[in-house]
Coordinates of C-alpha atoms in Angstrom, one line a residue:
M689 CA -69.0 36.6 -79.5
D690 CA -71.4 33.9 -78.3
Y691 CA -68.5 31.9 -77.1
G692 CA -67.4 34.8 -74.8
I693 CA -70.9 35.0 -73.2
Y694 CA -70.8 31.2 -72.6
G695 CA -67.4 31.6 -71.0
I696 CA -68.6 34.3 -68.7
L697 CA -71.6 32.2 -67.7
I698 CA -69.5 29.2 -67.0
G699 CA -67.1 31.3 -64.9
I700 CA -70.0 32.7 -62.9
I701 CA -71.4 29.2 -62.3
V702 CA -68.0 27.9 -61.2
I703 CA -67.6 30.8 -58.8
V704 CA -71.1 30.2 -57.4
L705 CA -70.4 26.5 -57.0
G706 CA -67.1 27.2 -55.3
A707 CA -68.7 29.6 -52.9
M708 CA -71.3 27.1 -52.0
L709 CA -68.7 24.4 -51.5
G710 CA -66.6 26.7 -49.4
S711 CA -69.6 27.7 -47.4
M712 CA -70.5 24.1 -46.7
L713 CA -66.9 23.3 -45.6
V714 CA -66.9 26.3 -43.2
R715 CA -70.2 25.4 -41.8
R716 CA -69.1 21.8 -41.3
N717 CA -66.0 22.9 -39.4
F718 CA -68.0 25.3 -37.2
Y719 CA -70.6 22.5 -36.4
Q720 CA -67.7 20.2 -35.5
K721 CA -66.3 22.8 -33.1
I722 CA -69.7 23.4 -31.6
D723 CA -69.9 19.6 -30.9
D724 CA -66.4 19.6 -29.4
L725 CA -67.3 22.5 -27.1
D726 CA -70.4 20.8 -26.0
M727 CA -68.5 17.6 -25.1
R728 CA -66.0 19.7 -23.1
K729 CA -68.9 21.2 -21.3
Q730 CA -70.3 17.8 -20.5
S731 CA -66.8 16.7 -19.3
V732 CA -66.7 19.7 -16.9
L733 CA -70.2 18.8 -15.6
S734 CA -69.2 15.1 -15.0
A735 CA -66.3 16.1 -12.7
S736 CA -66.3 14.4 -9.3
V737 CA -66.8 17.7 -7.4
P738 CA -70.2 16.7 -5.9
A739 CA -68.8 13.5 -4.6
E740 CA -65.8 15.2 -3.1
L741 CA -68.1 17.8 -1.5
Q742 CA -70.2 15.0 0.0
K743 CA -67.1 13.8 1.9
F744 CA -66.7 17.1 3.6
K745 CA -70.1 16.7 5.4
Q746 CA -68.5 14.0 7.7
W747 CA -66.2 16.6 9.2
P748 CA -67.1 19.4 11.6
M749 CA -68.4 22.4 9.6
E750 CA -66.4 25.0 11.5
G751 CA -63.8 27.5 10.6
E752 CA -61.7 26.9 7.5
T753 CA -63.6 23.6 6.7
K754 CA -66.9 25.4 6.6
E755 CA -65.5 28.4 4.6
K756 CA -63.8 26.2 2.0
F757 CA -66.9 23.9 1.7
E758 CA -69.2 26.9 1.1
R759 CA -66.9 28.5 -1.4
W760 CA -66.5 25.3 -3.4
H761 CA -70.2 24.5 -3.2
Q762 CA -71.1 28.0 -4.4
S763 CA -68.6 27.8 -7.2
W764 CA -70.0 24.5 -8.4
D765 CA -73.6 25.8 -8.2
E766 CA -72.7 28.8 -10.2
L767 CA -70.9 26.6 -12.8
V768 CA -74.0 24.3 -13.1
S769 CA -76.8 26.9 -13.0
V770 CA -75.2 29.9 -14.6
H771 CA -72.2 29.1 -16.7
T772 CA -73.6 26.0 -18.2
G773 CA -76.7 27.9 -19.4
Q774 CA -74.5 30.6 -20.9
I775 CA -72.6 28.0 -22.8
D776 CA -75.8 26.2 -24.0
E777 CA -77.3 29.6 -25.1
A778 CA -74.1 30.6 -26.9
L779 CA -73.9 27.3 -28.8
Y780 CA -77.6 27.5 -29.8
H781 CA -77.2 31.1 -31.2
A782 CA -74.1 30.0 -33.0
E783 CA -76.1 27.3 -34.8
E784 CA -78.7 29.9 -35.8
D785 CA -76.1 32.3 -37.1
L786 CA -74.5 29.5 -39.1
D787 CA -77.8 28.9 -40.8
K788 CA -77.8 32.6 -41.7
Y789 CA -74.1 32.4 -42.9
R790 CA -72.9 34.8 -40.2
F791 CA -69.5 33.2 -40.1
L792 CA -67.6 36.1 -38.5
K793 CA -70.1 36.4 -35.6
V794 CA -70.1 32.6 -35.1
K795 CA -66.3 32.5 -34.9
S796 CA -66.3 35.4 -32.4
D797 CA -69.0 33.7 -30.2
L798 CA -67.3 30.3 -30.3
N799 CA -63.9 31.7 -29.3
A800 CA -65.6 33.5 -26.3
T801 CA -67.4 30.3 -25.4
E802 CA -64.2 28.2 -25.7
Q803 CA -62.3 30.7 -23.4
L804 CA -65.2 30.4 -20.8
I805 CA -65.0 26.6 -20.9
E806 CA -61.2 26.7 -20.4
E807 CA -61.7 28.9 -17.4
L808 CA -64.2 26.5 -16.0
E809 CA -61.9 23.5 -16.6
S810 CA -59.1 25.3 -14.8
M811 CA -61.4 26.2 -12.0
V812 CA -62.6 22.6 -11.6
H813 CA -59.1 21.2 -11.7
A814 CA -57.9 23.7 -9.1
M815 CA -60.9 22.9 -7.0
L816 CA -60.2 19.2 -7.1
D817 CA -56.5 19.7 -6.4
E818 CA -57.4 21.8 -3.4
M819 CA -59.9 19.3 -2.2
D820 CA -57.3 16.5 -2.5
E821 CA -54.7 18.5 -0.6
F822 CA -57.3 19.2 2.1
N823 CA -58.2 15.5 2.3
Q824 CA -54.6 14.6 2.6
H825 CA -54.1 17.1 5.4
H826 CA -57.1 15.5 7.2
S827 CA -55.6 12.0 6.8
S828 CA -52.2 13.2 7.9
L829 CA -53.7 14.7 11.0
L830 CA -55.3 11.4 11.9
D831 CA -52.0 9.5 11.5
I832 CA -50.2 12.1 13.5
V833 CA -52.7 12.0 16.3
K834 CA -52.6 8.2 16.5
K835 CA -48.8 7.8 16.2
D836 CA -47.5 10.7 18.1
E837 CA -49.8 10.2 21.1
K838 CA -48.5 6.7 21.6
E839 CA -44.9 7.8 21.0
L840 CA -45.0 10.8 23.4
Y841 CA -46.5 8.5 26.1
Q842 CA -43.6 6.1 25.6
F843 CA -41.0 8.9 25.7
R844 CA -42.3 10.1 29.1
K845 CA -42.5 6.6 30.4
T846 CA -38.8 6.0 29.4
L847 CA -37.8 9.3 30.9
V848 CA -39.3 8.5 34.2
A849 CA -38.1 4.9 34.3
Q850 CA -34.5 5.9 33.4
N851 CA -34.2 9.3 34.9
S852 CA -30.7 8.7 36.2
A853 CA -29.5 7.7 32.7
F854 CA -30.4 11.2 31.4
G855 CA -28.3 12.9 34.0
P856 CA -28.4 16.7 33.8
T857 CA -30.6 16.6 30.7
Y858 CA -33.6 15.2 32.4
E859 CA -35.5 18.5 32.8
L860 CA -34.5 19.6 29.2
V861 CA -35.9 16.4 27.7
E862 CA -39.0 16.7 29.9
S863 CA -39.5 20.2 28.6
E864 CA -39.1 19.0 25.0
I865 CA -41.8 16.4 25.6
A866 CA -44.1 18.9 27.3
A867 CA -43.6 21.3 24.3
A868 CA -44.5 18.4 22.0
E869 CA -47.6 17.6 24.0
A870 CA -48.7 21.2 23.9
K871 CA -48.2 21.3 20.2
R872 CA -50.3 18.1 19.9
T873 CA -53.1 19.7 21.9
E874 CA -52.9 22.8 19.7
M875 CA -53.1 20.7 16.6
I876 CA -56.2 18.7 17.9
T877 CA -57.9 22.0 18.9
L878 CA -57.4 23.5 15.5
K879 CA -58.6 20.3 13.8
Q880 CA -61.8 20.4 15.9
E881 CA -62.3 24.0 15.0
G882 CA -62.0 23.1 11.3
Q883 CA -58.7 25.0 10.8
V884 CA -57.2 22.1 8.9
S885 CA -54.3 24.0 7.3
E886 CA -53.2 25.5 10.6
A887 CA -53.6 22.1 12.2
Y888 CA -51.6 20.5 9.5
I889 CA -48.7 23.0 10.0
A890 CA -48.9 22.4 13.7
G891 CA -48.8 18.6 13.0
Q892 CA -45.6 19.0 10.9
V893 CA -44.0 21.0 13.8
L894 CA -45.1 18.2 16.2
S895 CA -43.6 15.5 14.0
E896 CA -40.3 17.4 13.9
K897 CA -40.4 17.7 17.7
V898 CA -41.2 14.0 18.1
T899 CA -38.3 13.1 15.7
K900 CA -35.9 15.2 17.8
I901 CA -37.1 13.7 21.1
R902 CA -36.8 10.2 19.6
E903 CA -33.2 11.0 18.7
L904 CA -32.5 12.5 22.2
V905 CA -34.0 9.6 24.0
G906 CA -32.0 7.2 21.8
V907 CA -28.5 8.8 22.3
I908 CA -28.5 10.8 25.5
P909 CA -28.3 7.8 27.9
Q910 CA -25.4 6.4 25.9
F911 CA -23.6 9.7 25.7
V912 CA -24.2 10.4 29.4
R913 CA -22.9 7.0 30.4
T914 CA -19.9 7.2 28.2
V915 CA -18.9 10.8 29.0
Q916 CA -20.0 11.1 32.7
I917 CA -19.0 7.6 33.8
D918 CA -16.8 5.6 31.5
L919 CA -14.4 8.3 30.3
K920 CA -14.3 9.9 33.7
Q921 CA -13.3 6.6 35.3
Q922 CA -10.7 6.0 32.7
L923 CA -9.1 9.5 33.3
N924 CA -9.2 8.8 37.1
Q925 CA -7.4 5.5 36.4
L926 CA -4.8 7.3 34.4
R927 CA -4.2 9.8 37.2
S928 CA -3.8 7.1 39.8
G929 CA -1.5 5.1 37.4
H930 CA 0.6 8.2 36.8
K931 CA 1.1 8.7 40.5
E932 CA 1.9 5.1 41.3
M933 CA 4.3 4.8 38.4
Q934 CA 6.2 7.9 39.6
M935 CA 6.4 6.5 43.1
D936 CA 7.8 3.3 41.5
G937 CA 10.6 5.1 39.8
Y938 CA 9.2 5.9 36.4
A939 CA 10.3 9.2 34.9
L940 CA 7.1 10.4 33.3
E941 CA 7.5 14.2 33.4
P942 CA 9.4 14.5 30.1
L943 CA 6.5 12.7 28.4
G944 CA 4.0 15.3 29.4
L945 CA 1.4 12.6 30.2
M946 CA -0.3 14.4 33.1
E947 CA -0.8 17.5 30.9
E948 CA -2.4 15.3 28.3
I949 CA -4.6 13.8 31.0
E950 CA -5.8 17.2 32.1
Q951 CA -6.4 18.3 28.5
A952 CA -8.5 15.2 28.1
E953 CA -10.5 16.0 31.2
D954 CA -11.2 19.5 29.9
R955 CA -12.5 18.0 26.6
R956 CA -14.6 15.6 28.6
A957 CA -16.1 18.5 30.6
A958 CA -16.8 20.4 27.4
L959 CA -18.6 17.3 26.0
M960 CA -20.7 17.2 29.2
D961 CA -21.6 20.9 28.7
R962 CA -22.7 20.1 25.2
I963 CA -24.9 17.3 26.5
E964 CA -26.5 19.7 29.0
Q965 CA -27.2 22.1 26.1
L966 CA -28.5 19.3 23.9
D967 CA -25.8 20.3 21.3
F968 CA -25.1 17.0 19.5
D969 CA -23.7 18.2 16.2
H970 CA -20.7 16.0 15.4
F971 CA -20.9 14.9 19.1
E972 CA -20.4 11.2 18.6
M973 CA -17.3 11.8 16.4
D974 CA -15.8 14.1 19.1
M975 CA -16.6 11.6 21.8
Q976 CA -15.0 8.8 19.9
Q977 CA -11.9 10.9 19.2
L978 CA -11.6 11.6 22.9
S979 CA -12.0 7.9 23.7
S980 CA -9.3 7.1 21.2
D981 CA -6.9 9.7 22.6
I982 CA -7.5 8.2 26.1
D983 CA -6.7 4.7 24.8
Q984 CA -3.5 6.1 23.4
L985 CA -2.6 7.5 26.9
F986 CA -3.2 4.0 28.3
E987 CA -0.9 2.6 25.5
A988 CA 1.7 5.2 26.5
F989 CA 1.7 3.9 30.1
R990 CA 1.9 0.3 28.8
T991 CA 4.8 1.2 26.6
E992 CA 6.7 2.6 29.6
V993 CA 6.0 -0.6 31.6
D994 CA 7.1 -2.8 28.7
A995 CA 10.2 -0.6 28.2
R996 CA 11.2 -1.0 31.8
Q997 CA 11.0 -4.8 31.6
Y998 CA 12.9 -4.7 28.3
V999 CA 15.7 -2.5 29.8
K1000 CA 16.0 -4.7 32.9
K1001 CA 16.3 -7.8 30.8
E1002 CA 18.4 -6.6 27.9
F1003 CA 20.8 -4.2 29.6
A1004 CA 22.3 -6.9 31.7
T1005 CA 23.1 -8.8 28.5
V1006 CA 24.5 -5.6 27.0
K1007 CA 26.8 -4.9 29.9
E1008 CA 28.1 -8.5 29.8
R1009 CA 28.7 -8.2 26.0
D1010 CA 30.4 -4.8 26.6
R1011 CA 32.7 -6.4 29.1
Q1012 CA 33.5 -9.1 26.6
T1013 CA 34.2 -6.6 23.9
S1014 CA 36.6 -4.8 26.2
E1015 CA 38.6 -8.1 26.6
V1016 CA 38.4 -8.7 22.9
M1017 CA 39.8 -5.2 22.2
A1018 CA 42.6 -5.7 24.7
R1019 CA 43.6 -8.9 22.8
L1020 CA 43.3 -7.1 19.5
H1021 CA 45.8 -4.5 20.7
Q1022 CA 48.3 -7.3 21.5
E1023 CA 47.5 -9.0 18.3
M1024 CA 47.9 -5.8 16.3
T1025 CA 51.3 -5.3 18.0
R1026 CA 52.5 -8.7 16.8
L1027 CA 51.1 -8.1 13.4
V1028 CA 52.9 -4.9 13.0
S1029 CA 56.2 -6.5 14.1
N1030 CA 55.7 -9.5 11.7
Y1031 CA 53.9 -7.9 8.7
E1032 CA 53.7 -4.8 6.7
I1033 CA 50.1 -3.9 7.5
N1034 CA 48.2 -2.4 4.5
A1035 CA 45.9 0.6 4.8
R1036 CA 42.7 -1.5 4.8
V1037 CA 43.7 -3.5 7.9
G1038 CA 44.8 -0.4 9.7
E1039 CA 41.6 1.4 8.9
E1040 CA 39.5 -1.6 10.1
F1041 CA 41.4 -1.6 13.4
E1042 CA 40.7 2.2 13.8
Q1043 CA 37.0 1.6 13.1
L1044 CA 36.9 -1.1 15.8
E1045 CA 38.5 1.3 18.3
R1046 CA 35.9 4.0 17.4
E1047 CA 33.0 1.6 17.6
R1048 CA 34.3 0.4 20.9
A1049 CA 34.5 3.9 22.3
T1050 CA 31.0 4.7 21.1
L1051 CA 29.7 1.5 22.7
T1052 CA 31.4 2.4 26.0
A1053 CA 29.9 5.8 26.0
N1054 CA 26.4 4.4 25.3
V1055 CA 26.6 1.9 28.1
L1056 CA 27.8 4.6 30.5
D1057 CA 25.0 6.9 29.4
I1058 CA 22.4 4.2 30.1
E1059 CA 23.8 3.5 33.5
Q1060 CA 23.7 7.2 34.5
A1061 CA 20.1 7.5 33.2
L1062 CA 19.0 4.5 35.3
V1063 CA 20.6 6.0 38.4
A1064 CA 19.3 9.5 37.8
Q1065 CA 15.7 8.3 37.0
M1066 CA 15.1 11.5 34.9
I1067 CA 14.6 9.8 31.5
P1068 CA 11.6 7.7 30.6
F1069 CA 12.2 4.0 30.1
S1070 CA 11.0 4.3 26.5
M1071 CA 13.9 6.6 25.7
I1072 CA 16.3 4.4 27.6
K1073 CA 15.0 1.4 25.7
S1074 CA 16.0 3.2 22.5
K1075 CA 19.5 3.7 23.9
V1076 CA 19.7 0.0 24.8
Q1077 CA 18.6 -1.0 21.3
E1078 CA 21.2 1.3 19.9
A1079 CA 23.8 -0.3 22.1
K1080 CA 22.8 -3.7 20.9
R1081 CA 23.1 -2.6 17.3
S1082 CA 26.5 -1.2 18.1
L1083 CA 27.5 -4.5 19.7
D1084 CA 26.4 -6.4 16.6
Q1085 CA 28.3 -4.0 14.4
F1086 CA 31.4 -4.4 16.6
S1087 CA 31.1 -8.2 16.3
A1088 CA 30.7 -8.1 12.5
M1089 CA 33.7 -5.8 12.2
H1090 CA 35.8 -8.0 14.5
E1091 CA 35.0 -11.0 12.4
R1092 CA 36.1 -9.2 9.3
F1093 CA 39.3 -8.0 11.0
I1094 CA 40.1 -11.5 12.2
E1095 CA 39.5 -12.9 8.7
N1096 CA 41.8 -10.3 7.2
T1097 CA 44.6 -10.8 9.7
N1098 CA 44.3 -14.6 9.5
S1099 CA 44.6 -14.3 5.8
L1100 CA 48.1 -12.8 6.3
R1101 CA 49.2 -15.9 8.4
K1102 CA 47.5 -18.2 5.9
E1103 CA 49.3 -16.6 3.0
E1104 CA 52.6 -16.8 4.9
L1105 CA 52.1 -20.5 5.7
E1106 CA 51.0 -21.3 2.2
V1107 CA 54.0 -19.6 0.7
R1108 CA 56.4 -21.2 3.2
N1109 CA 55.0 -24.7 2.4
K1110 CA 55.3 -24.0 -1.3
L1111 CA 58.8 -22.8 -0.9
E1112 CA 59.9 -25.9 0.9
S1113 CA 58.1 -28.0 -1.7
W1114 CA 59.9 -26.1 -4.5
K1115 CA 63.3 -26.6 -2.8
R1116 CA 62.7 -30.3 -2.6
E1117 CA 61.4 -30.5 -6.2
L1118 CA 64.4 -28.5 -7.5
S1119 CA 66.8 -30.8 -5.8
A1120 CA 64.9 -33.8 -7.1
H1121 CA 65.1 -32.4 -10.7
R1122 CA 68.8 -31.8 -10.2
R1123 CA 69.3 -35.4 -9.1
L1124 CA 67.1 -36.7 -11.8
L1125 CA 69.1 -35.0 -14.5
A1126 CA 72.3 -36.2 -13.0
K1127 CA 71.1 -39.8 -12.9
S1128 CA 69.6 -39.7 -16.3
A1129 CA 71.4 -41.2 -19.4
M1130 CA 71.5 -38.0 -21.2
P1131 CA 75.1 -37.2 -22.1
V1132 CA 74.6 -33.4 -22.2
V1133 CA 72.1 -31.2 -20.4
P1134 CA 70.9 -28.5 -22.7
T1135 CA 72.3 -25.1 -22.0
D1136 CA 68.9 -23.3 -21.9
L1137 CA 67.6 -25.8 -19.4
T1138 CA 70.6 -25.3 -17.2
S1139 CA 70.1 -21.5 -17.4
D1140 CA 66.4 -22.0 -16.4
M1141 CA 67.5 -24.1 -13.5
R1142 CA 69.8 -21.4 -12.3
Q1143 CA 67.1 -18.8 -12.8
L1144 CA 64.6 -20.9 -10.8
Q1145 CA 67.2 -21.4 -8.1
K1146 CA 67.6 -17.6 -7.8
G1147 CA 63.9 -17.1 -7.6
V1148 CA 63.5 -19.7 -4.8
Q1149 CA 66.5 -18.2 -3.0
S1150 CA 65.1 -14.6 -3.4
L1151 CA 61.7 -15.8 -2.0
D1152 CA 63.4 -17.5 0.9
E1153 CA 65.3 -14.3 1.7
Q1154 CA 62.0 -12.3 2.0
F1155 CA 61.2 -14.3 5.1
E1156 CA 64.4 -13.1 6.7
K1157 CA 63.3 -9.5 6.5
A1158 CA 60.7 -8.6 9.1
P1159 CA 58.1 -7.2 8.9
F1160 CA 57.0 -9.3 5.9
N1161 CA 55.6 -7.6 2.8
M1162 CA 53.1 -10.3 2.1
T1163 CA 51.7 -8.5 -1.0
Y1164 CA 55.2 -8.6 -2.6
I1165 CA 55.9 -12.1 -1.3
V1166 CA 52.7 -13.6 -2.7
G1167 CA 53.3 -11.9 -6.0
L1168 CA 56.9 -13.3 -6.1
S1169 CA 55.6 -16.8 -5.2
H1170 CA 53.3 -16.7 -8.1
D1171 CA 56.2 -15.9 -10.4
V1172 CA 58.3 -18.7 -8.9
E1173 CA 55.4 -21.1 -9.2
E1174 CA 54.9 -20.3 -12.9
T1175 CA 58.6 -20.7 -13.6
M1176 CA 58.6 -24.0 -11.7
D1177 CA 55.6 -25.3 -13.7
N1178 CA 57.4 -24.5 -16.9
F1179 CA 60.7 -26.0 -15.8
R1180 CA 58.9 -29.2 -14.6
D1181 CA 57.2 -29.6 -18.0
R1182 CA 60.5 -29.0 -19.8
V1183 CA 62.3 -31.6 -17.7
K1184 CA 59.6 -34.2 -18.3
A1185 CA 59.7 -33.5 -22.0
L1186 CA 63.5 -33.7 -22.2
L1187 CA 63.6 -36.9 -20.3
R1188 CA 60.9 -38.4 -22.5
Q1189 CA 62.9 -37.3 -25.6
V1190 CA 66.3 -38.5 -24.4
T1191 CA 64.9 -41.9 -23.3
Y1192 CA 63.0 -42.3 -26.6
A1193 CA 66.1 -41.3 -28.6
E1194 CA 68.3 -43.7 -26.7
Q1195 CA 66.0 -46.7 -27.1
L1196 CA 65.2 -45.7 -30.7
L1197 CA 68.9 -45.7 -31.7
Q1198 CA 69.6 -49.0 -29.8
Y1199 CA 66.8 -50.7 -31.7
A1200 CA 67.9 -49.2 -35.0
N1201 CA 71.5 -50.5 -34.6
R1202 CA 70.3 -54.0 -35.6
Y1203 CA 70.0 -52.6 -39.1
R1204 CA 73.4 -51.0 -39.2
R1205 CA 75.0 -53.7 -41.3
R1206 CA 72.3 -53.6 -44.0
D1207 CA 74.1 -51.1 -46.1
N1208 CA 76.7 -48.4 -45.7
E1209 CA 74.1 -45.6 -45.9
V1210 CA 72.3 -46.9 -42.8
H1211 CA 75.6 -47.2 -41.0
I1212 CA 76.6 -43.6 -41.8
A1213 CA 73.1 -42.3 -40.7
L1214 CA 73.1 -44.1 -37.4
T1215 CA 76.7 -43.0 -36.7
L1216 CA 75.6 -39.4 -37.3
A1217 CA 72.5 -39.9 -35.1
E1218 CA 74.7 -41.1 -32.2
N1219 CA 77.0 -38.2 -32.6
K1220 CA 74.1 -35.8 -32.4
F1221 CA 72.8 -37.6 -29.3
L1222 CA 76.2 -37.4 -27.6
H1223 CA 76.3 -33.6 -28.3
G1224 CA 72.8 -33.0 -26.9
E1225 CA 71.0 -32.6 -30.2
Y1226 CA 68.4 -35.1 -29.2
G1227 CA 65.7 -33.9 -31.6
T1228 CA 67.9 -34.4 -34.6
A1229 CA 69.0 -37.8 -33.4
V1230 CA 65.3 -38.8 -33.1
E1231 CA 64.5 -37.7 -36.6
I1232 CA 67.4 -39.7 -38.1
G1233 CA 66.6 -42.8 -36.1
E1234 CA 62.8 -42.6 -37.0
R1235 CA 63.8 -42.2 -40.7
V1236 CA 66.1 -45.3 -40.6
L1237 CA 63.5 -47.4 -38.8
G1238 CA 60.9 -46.3 -41.3
R1239 CA 62.7 -48.1 -44.0
F1240 CA 62.8 -51.5 -42.2
D1241 CA 60.0 -51.5 -39.6
E1242 CA 57.4 -48.8 -39.9
G1243 CA 55.6 -49.6 -36.5
A1244 CA 58.7 -49.9 -34.4
A1245 CA 59.1 -46.1 -33.7
R1246 CA 55.5 -45.9 -32.4
E1247 CA 55.9 -49.0 -30.2
I1248 CA 59.1 -47.6 -28.7
R1249 CA 57.4 -44.2 -28.0
Q1250 CA 54.5 -45.9 -26.3
R1251 CA 56.8 -48.1 -24.2
V1252 CA 58.8 -45.0 -23.2
E1253 CA 55.6 -43.1 -22.2
K1254 CA 54.4 -46.0 -20.1
G1255 CA 57.7 -46.4 -18.4
L1256 CA 57.9 -42.8 -17.5
E1257 CA 54.4 -42.8 -16.1
Q1258 CA 55.2 -45.7 -13.9
Q1259 CA 58.3 -43.9 -12.6
E1260 CA 56.2 -40.9 -11.9
L1261 CA 53.8 -43.0 -9.9
L1262 CA 56.6 -44.5 -7.9
R1263 CA 58.0 -41.1 -7.0
K1264 CA 54.7 -40.0 -5.8

């Protein structure tokens, strides 16, 4: 039971101590806030408002300046004399209430005081910002007065000194300067009356006017000189040039150059109207475009002059070449007649000749068209130049086609000559082979070689007969000559091989006869070899002879073969 009482007492003591500790912490926080609010109050009082107000005393205290100065001065006096006392009193009572533990009342009073201080801070900041803006307006007005006064004077001086350069815009520019001067006077008057804000607005308008006048003074003389003088002179030159060139025989109407000149004049007049209205939006770009178009007109005239010189120079050459092609074509007709009578003309050659005739007809028509155009003087020289260039291309095309045609026709004669030369050579060679075989020591000419010779003779005779049939079919003749040439090559090789074999067999057997008496077997073998040789079996005779010599003299057969090869080579060289 006693322990329970002690527990209650301890609990009460703990609660009391906790309450005291909490109270101390709350009071500490409130005192800290009171100190913070007092520091914020001191910060408000230390603002530079009095110093800024002191600056205003150097300006005329009239109008807006006086009204703003009095309002700001009154607001600051109220802040210092009234609101500061209210804050001090509120903070003092808050400390007294804290000593009496009136925490809720202290909290409410401090919140109200903090709100008041925030309002005063906002008021001071707004006041300083407004003063700064007002000061800037004053400074800006001073700059505008100094700068624009000098610039307006210079504008008027330039306008008077260069009045002709401004052309019809002189009075408009002068009125712009006068309006700017009036706005400057208005700005100065408002400033002297203390109406700084209105004077600042007037100053901004004045600056815009001065900027506009600066741009006008900078560009108008150039624009007037270009549009009213330079471009006009160029268009007059184009008109005069157009008239002179027409009198000199130039056909310019189809080109529509005069219409373009008049359109350019209308555009120039429109630009002049825009200058008189001070309408310069995209003006320089439009002016440059017109200048570029006028340059193109000059280029068109130069093109016609160059084209005339080109036509006079080149057309004479074209006519001479056309005359030459006419003579060439006449010779080609005669040549074609001879070709048709001598050769079977293939489709390609005939087609090339027809193309030449068509190209020649086109060329003649072009030349005639150019001559008529020059006489009529109704077509511009630039168009005639194109026709002359086309005629030159046609002449070049005709020349190239003529060269190909001559090459193809010459190939027919070349093929004929080559085949005829080969034919004569083959006839001589065939006779030579026949004599060679007749003079040779071979007892019998092989039947197949005789057959090949007769076949070759028929081929040569058949080829020779083709040249007795006009017109010649050169395609067939060339093909037949290739067959004869192949047969002749094979026959030539066979004759050489046969002569080599017969000569070798003959010398081989003669050399082997020295061993005939050695024994009866050798005698019989050599007798058989001789019989084979006499009956045209030269290969068998060689085999028997080499076998016999192999028994007595192994190197003899090789030496005999080498001697035969060398002898035949020397004979071949002598025949050549």
